[in-house]
Amino acid sequence: MGERREKEPRIDFPPLVNGVDYLVSAVEHFDGNPTERNLKYAVLHLQAGVEVLLKSRLIIDDWKLVFSKIENADRESYRRGDFKSCTIADAVARLSRIGIDIPDDTREAITYLSRQRNRLQHFGLTDTSAAIEARAAEVLNFMLDFIREHLQPVVGEAEADHLADQMDVVRSRLHHIQSLVTARMRALAPELSRALWQTLHCPHCGQWSLVVDAEDATCLFCRAKQDRRELPLDYVAVVLNYGYRAFRKGEPYANICPECGEEALVNDVRVAAAPDAPQSFCFGCAEAFSDVDECTGCGLPFRSFTEEETLCRNCWDDIIARE
Ligand SMILES: [Zn+2]
Ligand SMILES: [Zn+2]
Ligand SMILES: [Zn+2]
């Protein structure tokens, strides 16, 4: 058990026990070679556990924070449990406002699991077990730290002990899931090192294993079906965190590529060759550009070979033709 912060008040909070129980159930469902049914319950319980635990931390800060509309929060409906609760995405944003930041990869994995949960109800499981396990491992790792740092120190002795015991169960089984992910990535390393400028973070499994070339896009890790036309949208919505809702009315999510002319150019894409330097990446011709600017004449992306260039070739040709 970690050290306790002595100054903070201790409270009894039964939902924590419930939330942790969901996490334990989730890892149990991942055991061995999980069947599709086990994976389904693993996703549902993991999602439920994360939701209960993140919201518990908000409630400990201020019960109003779990209302969908904070301004409508009312003590009586809270006591009866009769109110519209905030979404998981809201909970993540509100936690950050009270000083608890959730890393990008974890936030992405939580969003991914929420989508899988929603899809389960209509289509059954749509992703591979490798993708689900990799995302679950990311989330569970984070939850262990979150519970230790942000929940255990503020609950009563008995509850803190219970949390510690249950976390030991989760930790031992997580170790197994994690080692599957690591072993699989290690086995793929030689193949993945061949095209580092075309290897991206996969919107399904979250690993650096999505290889995009001019003909095909395949994630070597999860083998999730990548729809070539949908891939730029998946990348923008999931990896760049814009969500799908932003594009529901047909707003463009990709630009016109200055090389191949396809509407498949996405900014801020990271490639394995230079993970810290965002590129403009075309999902059509599979090229990464670091020299693309928006033309001040027509607004289309163009390749500027010097700092001073502000106009694309077409706009220059127009000016010259007019003279
Ligand atoms: Zn993948
Ligand atoms: Zn292109
Ligand atoms: Zn132009």
Coordinates of C-alpha atoms and ligand atoms in Angstrom, one line a residue:
M1 CA 0.0 0.0 0.0
G2 CA 1.3 3.5 -0.9
E3 CA 1.8 6.3 1.6
R4 CA -1.3 8.2 2.5
R5 CA -1.6 11.9 2.4
E6 CA -2.5 12.7 6.0
K7 CA -4.1 16.1 5.5
E8 CA -6.9 15.0 3.2
P9 CA -10.2 13.9 4.7
R10 CA -11.2 10.3 4.5
I11 CA -14.6 9.3 3.2
D12 CA -16.5 6.1 2.8
F13 CA -17.5 5.7 -0.8
P14 CA -19.3 2.4 -1.8
P15 CA -19.2 3.0 -5.6
L16 CA -15.5 2.5 -5.5
V17 CA -15.9 -1.1 -4.4
N18 CA -18.3 -1.5 -7.3
G19 CA -16.1 0.1 -9.8
V20 CA -13.1 -2.0 -8.9
D21 CA -15.2 -5.1 -9.0
Y22 CA -15.9 -4.3 -12.6
L23 CA -12.2 -4.1 -13.4
V24 CA -11.5 -7.4 -11.7
S25 CA -14.3 -9.0 -13.7
A26 CA -12.9 -7.5 -16.9
V27 CA -9.4 -9.0 -16.4
E28 CA -11.0 -12.3 -15.6
H29 CA -12.8 -12.3 -18.9
F30 CA -9.5 -11.7 -20.7
D31 CA -8.0 -14.9 -19.2
G32 CA -6.6 -17.6 -21.4
N33 CA -7.8 -17.5 -25.0
P34 CA -11.0 -15.4 -24.6
T35 CA -14.0 -16.4 -26.6
E36 CA -16.0 -13.7 -28.4
R37 CA -18.5 -13.8 -25.5
N38 CA -15.8 -13.3 -22.9
L39 CA -14.3 -10.4 -24.9
K40 CA -17.7 -8.8 -25.0
Y41 CA -18.1 -8.9 -21.3
A42 CA -14.5 -7.8 -20.8
V43 CA -15.2 -4.6 -22.8
L44 CA -18.5 -4.0 -21.1
H45 CA -17.1 -4.4 -17.6
L46 CA -13.9 -2.5 -18.3
Q47 CA -15.9 0.4 -19.6
A48 CA -18.3 0.3 -16.7
G49 CA -15.4 0.2 -14.2
V50 CA -13.6 3.1 -15.8
E51 CA -16.8 5.2 -15.8
V52 CA -17.6 4.5 -12.2
L53 CA -14.1 5.1 -10.9
L54 CA -13.5 8.3 -12.9
K55 CA -16.8 9.7 -11.9
S56 CA -16.2 8.7 -8.3
R57 CA -13.2 10.9 -8.2
L58 CA -15.3 13.8 -9.6
I59 CA -17.9 13.2 -6.9
I60 CA -15.3 13.2 -4.2
D61 CA -14.3 16.7 -5.4
D62 CA -17.9 17.9 -6.0
W63 CA -21.0 15.8 -6.6
K64 CA -22.3 18.4 -9.1
L65 CA -19.5 17.5 -11.5
V66 CA -21.2 14.3 -12.6
F67 CA -24.3 16.0 -13.9
S68 CA -24.6 16.3 -17.6
K69 CA -25.4 19.9 -17.1
I70 CA -23.5 21.2 -14.0
E71 CA -25.7 24.3 -13.9
N72 CA -28.8 22.0 -13.4
A73 CA -27.3 20.0 -10.6
D74 CA -29.7 19.5 -7.7
R75 CA -29.1 17.8 -4.4
E76 CA -32.4 15.9 -4.3
S77 CA -32.1 14.3 -7.7
Y78 CA -28.5 13.4 -6.9
R79 CA -29.6 11.7 -3.7
R80 CA -32.2 9.7 -5.6
G81 CA -29.8 8.9 -8.4
D82 CA -32.4 10.3 -10.8
F83 CA -30.4 12.6 -13.2
K84 CA -28.7 12.6 -16.5
S85 CA -25.0 11.9 -15.9
C86 CA -22.1 13.3 -17.9
T87 CA -20.4 11.3 -20.6
I88 CA -17.0 9.6 -20.1
A89 CA -15.5 12.2 -22.4
D90 CA -16.9 15.0 -20.2
A91 CA -15.6 13.2 -17.1
V92 CA -12.1 13.1 -18.6
A93 CA -12.2 16.8 -19.4
R94 CA -13.6 17.7 -16.0
L95 CA -10.9 15.7 -14.2
S96 CA -8.3 17.7 -16.1
R97 CA -9.9 20.9 -14.8
I98 CA -9.4 19.7 -11.2
G99 CA -5.8 18.9 -11.9
I100 CA -5.9 15.2 -12.9
D101 CA -4.6 14.8 -16.4
I102 CA -5.2 11.7 -18.4
P103 CA -2.4 11.0 -21.0
D104 CA -3.4 11.2 -24.7
D105 CA -2.8 7.4 -25.3
T106 CA -5.1 6.6 -22.3
R107 CA -7.7 9.1 -23.3
E108 CA -7.7 7.6 -26.8
A109 CA -8.0 4.0 -25.5
I110 CA -10.9 5.0 -23.2
T111 CA -12.7 6.6 -26.2
Y112 CA -12.0 3.5 -28.3
L113 CA -13.5 1.2 -25.6
S114 CA -16.6 3.5 -25.3
R115 CA -17.2 3.2 -29.1
Q116 CA -16.7 -0.6 -28.9
R117 CA -19.3 -0.7 -26.1
N118 CA -21.8 1.3 -28.2
R119 CA -21.2 -0.8 -31.3
L120 CA -21.6 -4.1 -29.3
Q121 CA -25.3 -3.3 -28.9
H122 CA -25.9 -3.1 -32.6
F123 CA -23.3 -5.1 -34.4
G124 CA -21.6 -7.3 -31.8
L125 CA -17.8 -7.1 -31.6
T126 CA -16.3 -5.3 -34.6
D127 CA -12.6 -5.4 -33.8
T128 CA -10.0 -8.1 -33.3
S129 CA -9.1 -9.5 -29.9
A130 CA -5.5 -8.1 -30.4
A131 CA -6.9 -4.5 -30.7
I132 CA -9.2 -4.9 -27.7
E133 CA -6.4 -6.4 -25.5
A134 CA -3.9 -3.7 -26.4
R135 CA -6.4 -0.9 -25.6
A136 CA -7.5 -2.7 -22.4
A137 CA -3.9 -3.0 -21.3
E138 CA -3.4 0.7 -21.8
V139 CA -6.5 1.6 -19.8
L140 CA -5.9 -0.9 -17.0
N141 CA -2.3 0.4 -16.5
F142 CA -3.6 3.9 -16.2
M143 CA -6.4 2.8 -13.8
L144 CA -3.9 1.2 -11.4
D145 CA -2.0 4.5 -11.1
F146 CA -5.2 6.5 -10.9
I147 CA -6.6 4.4 -8.1
R148 CA -3.3 4.5 -6.2
E149 CA -2.7 8.3 -6.6
H150 CA -6.2 9.7 -6.7
L151 CA -8.6 7.4 -4.9
Q152 CA -6.7 5.3 -2.2
P153 CA -5.4 8.4 -0.4
V154 CA -8.8 9.9 0.1
V155 CA -10.9 6.9 1.2
G156 CA -11.2 5.3 4.6
E157 CA -8.7 2.7 5.8
A158 CA -11.0 -0.3 5.2
E159 CA -11.9 0.8 1.7
A160 CA -8.3 1.6 0.9
D161 CA -7.2 -1.9 2.0
H162 CA -9.9 -3.5 -0.1
L163 CA -8.8 -1.4 -3.2
A164 CA -5.2 -2.5 -2.6
D165 CA -6.2 -6.2 -2.5
Q166 CA -8.3 -6.0 -5.6
M167 CA -5.7 -4.0 -7.5
D168 CA -3.2 -6.8 -6.8
V169 CA -5.6 -9.2 -8.6
V170 CA -5.9 -6.8 -11.5
R171 CA -2.1 -6.2 -11.7
S172 CA -1.3 -9.9 -11.8
R173 CA -3.7 -10.6 -14.7
L174 CA -2.8 -7.4 -16.5
H175 CA 0.8 -8.6 -16.5
H176 CA -0.4 -11.5 -18.7
I177 CA -2.3 -9.3 -21.2
Q178 CA 0.6 -6.8 -21.3
S179 CA 3.1 -9.5 -22.1
L180 CA 1.0 -10.7 -25.0
V181 CA 1.0 -7.2 -26.5
T182 CA 4.7 -6.7 -25.9
A183 CA 5.6 -10.1 -27.4
R184 CA 3.5 -9.5 -30.5
M185 CA 5.1 -6.1 -31.0
R186 CA 8.6 -7.5 -30.6
A187 CA 7.9 -10.2 -33.2
L188 CA 6.8 -7.5 -35.6
A189 CA 9.7 -5.2 -35.1
P190 CA 11.8 -6.3 -38.1
E191 CA 8.9 -6.0 -40.4
L192 CA 7.8 -2.7 -38.9
S193 CA 11.3 -1.2 -39.3
R194 CA 11.1 -1.4 -43.1
A195 CA 8.8 1.5 -43.8
L196 CA 9.1 3.9 -40.9
W197 CA 7.9 6.9 -42.9
Q198 CA 4.7 5.0 -43.7
T199 CA 4.1 3.5 -40.2
L200 CA 1.5 5.3 -38.2
H201 CA -0.3 5.0 -34.8
C202 CA -3.3 2.6 -35.5
P203 CA -6.7 4.1 -34.7
H204 CA -7.9 0.6 -33.6
C205 CA -5.3 -0.9 -31.4
G206 CA -3.3 2.2 -30.6
Q207 CA 0.1 0.6 -31.5
W208 CA 2.7 2.0 -34.0
S209 CA 1.9 -0.7 -36.4
L210 CA -0.3 0.7 -39.1
V211 CA 1.5 0.5 -42.4
V212 CA 0.0 2.6 -45.2
D213 CA 1.3 2.3 -48.7
A214 CA -0.1 3.5 -52.0
E215 CA -2.0 0.2 -52.5
D216 CA -2.9 -0.9 -49.0
A217 CA -3.3 0.0 -45.4
T218 CA -2.8 -2.8 -42.9
C219 CA -2.2 -2.8 -39.2
L220 CA 0.4 -5.6 -38.6
F221 CA -0.5 -5.8 -34.9
C222 CA -4.3 -6.0 -34.8
R223 CA -5.1 -6.8 -38.4
A224 CA -8.3 -4.7 -38.0
K225 CA -10.1 -4.2 -41.3
Q226 CA -9.0 -0.7 -42.5
D227 CA -11.4 0.8 -44.9
R228 CA -9.1 2.8 -47.2
R229 CA -11.6 5.6 -47.7
E230 CA -12.5 5.8 -44.0
L231 CA -9.0 5.7 -42.7
P232 CA -8.2 9.4 -42.8
L233 CA -11.5 10.1 -40.9
D234 CA -10.7 7.4 -38.4
Y235 CA -7.2 8.9 -37.9
V236 CA -8.6 12.4 -37.4
A237 CA -11.5 11.4 -35.2
V238 CA -9.6 8.9 -33.0
V239 CA -5.9 9.7 -33.0
L240 CA -6.2 13.4 -33.4
N241 CA -9.1 13.4 -30.9
Y242 CA -11.6 15.4 -33.0
G243 CA -14.3 12.7 -32.6
Y244 CA -16.7 11.6 -35.3
R245 CA -19.4 14.0 -34.4
A246 CA -17.4 17.0 -35.8
F247 CA -17.7 15.5 -39.3
R248 CA -21.3 14.2 -39.2
K249 CA -22.6 16.9 -41.5
G250 CA -20.0 16.2 -44.2
E251 CA -17.4 18.7 -43.0
P252 CA -14.1 17.9 -44.7
Y253 CA -11.5 16.1 -42.6
A254 CA -8.8 15.8 -45.3
N255 CA -7.3 18.2 -47.7
I256 CA -6.3 17.9 -51.4
C257 CA -2.8 16.3 -51.7
P258 CA -0.4 18.5 -53.7
E259 CA 1.2 15.4 -55.2
C260 CA -1.6 13.0 -56.1
G261 CA -4.6 15.3 -56.0
E262 CA -6.6 12.9 -53.8
E263 CA -8.6 14.5 -50.9
A264 CA -6.7 12.5 -48.4
L265 CA -4.1 14.8 -46.9
V266 CA -4.2 15.1 -43.1
N267 CA -2.1 17.5 -41.0
D268 CA -0.5 16.7 -37.7
V269 CA 0.1 13.0 -38.5
R270 CA 3.0 11.3 -36.7
V271 CA 5.1 8.7 -38.5
A272 CA 7.3 6.2 -36.7
A273 CA 10.4 7.6 -38.4
A274 CA 9.9 11.0 -36.7
P275 CA 7.3 10.5 -33.9
D276 CA 7.9 14.0 -32.5
A277 CA 7.6 15.9 -35.7
P278 CA 4.0 16.3 -37.1
Q279 CA 3.8 15.8 -40.8
S280 CA 1.1 16.3 -43.5
F281 CA 0.4 12.8 -44.5
C282 CA -1.5 11.7 -47.6
F283 CA -3.4 8.5 -47.1
G284 CA -3.8 8.3 -50.9
C285 CA -0.2 8.3 -52.1
A286 CA 1.2 7.4 -48.6
E287 CA 3.7 10.3 -48.7
A288 CA 4.7 12.3 -45.6
F289 CA 5.3 16.0 -46.3
S290 CA 7.0 18.5 -43.9
D291 CA 6.9 21.3 -46.4
V292 CA 3.2 21.8 -47.1
D293 CA 1.7 25.2 -46.6
E294 CA -1.7 26.7 -47.4
C295 CA -1.6 28.9 -50.5
T296 CA -2.6 32.5 -49.7
G297 CA -4.2 32.8 -53.1
C298 CA -6.5 29.8 -53.4
G299 CA -6.3 28.2 -49.9
L300 CA -5.2 24.8 -51.2
P301 CA -2.2 23.0 -49.8
F302 CA 1.0 23.3 -51.8
R303 CA 4.7 22.4 -51.3
S304 CA 6.7 25.4 -50.4
F305 CA 10.4 24.8 -51.0
T306 CA 11.5 28.1 -49.4
E307 CA 10.1 30.1 -46.5
E308 CA 9.2 33.0 -48.8
E309 CA 6.8 31.1 -51.0
T310 CA 3.2 31.9 -50.2
L311 CA 1.5 31.1 -53.5
C312 CA 1.0 27.8 -55.2
R313 CA 2.1 27.1 -58.8
N314 CA -1.4 27.6 -60.2
C315 CA -1.8 30.9 -58.5
W316 CA 1.6 32.0 -59.9
D317 CA 0.6 30.9 -63.4
D318 CA -2.6 33.0 -63.1
I319 CA -0.7 36.1 -62.1
I320 CA 1.9 35.7 -64.9
A321 CA -0.9 35.0 -67.5
R322 CA -2.6 38.3 -66.5
E323 CA 0.5 40.4 -67.0
Ligands
ZN1 ZN -4.0 -1.9 -35.1
ZN2 ZN -1.2 12.1 -52.2
ZN3 ZN -3.0 28.8 -54.9

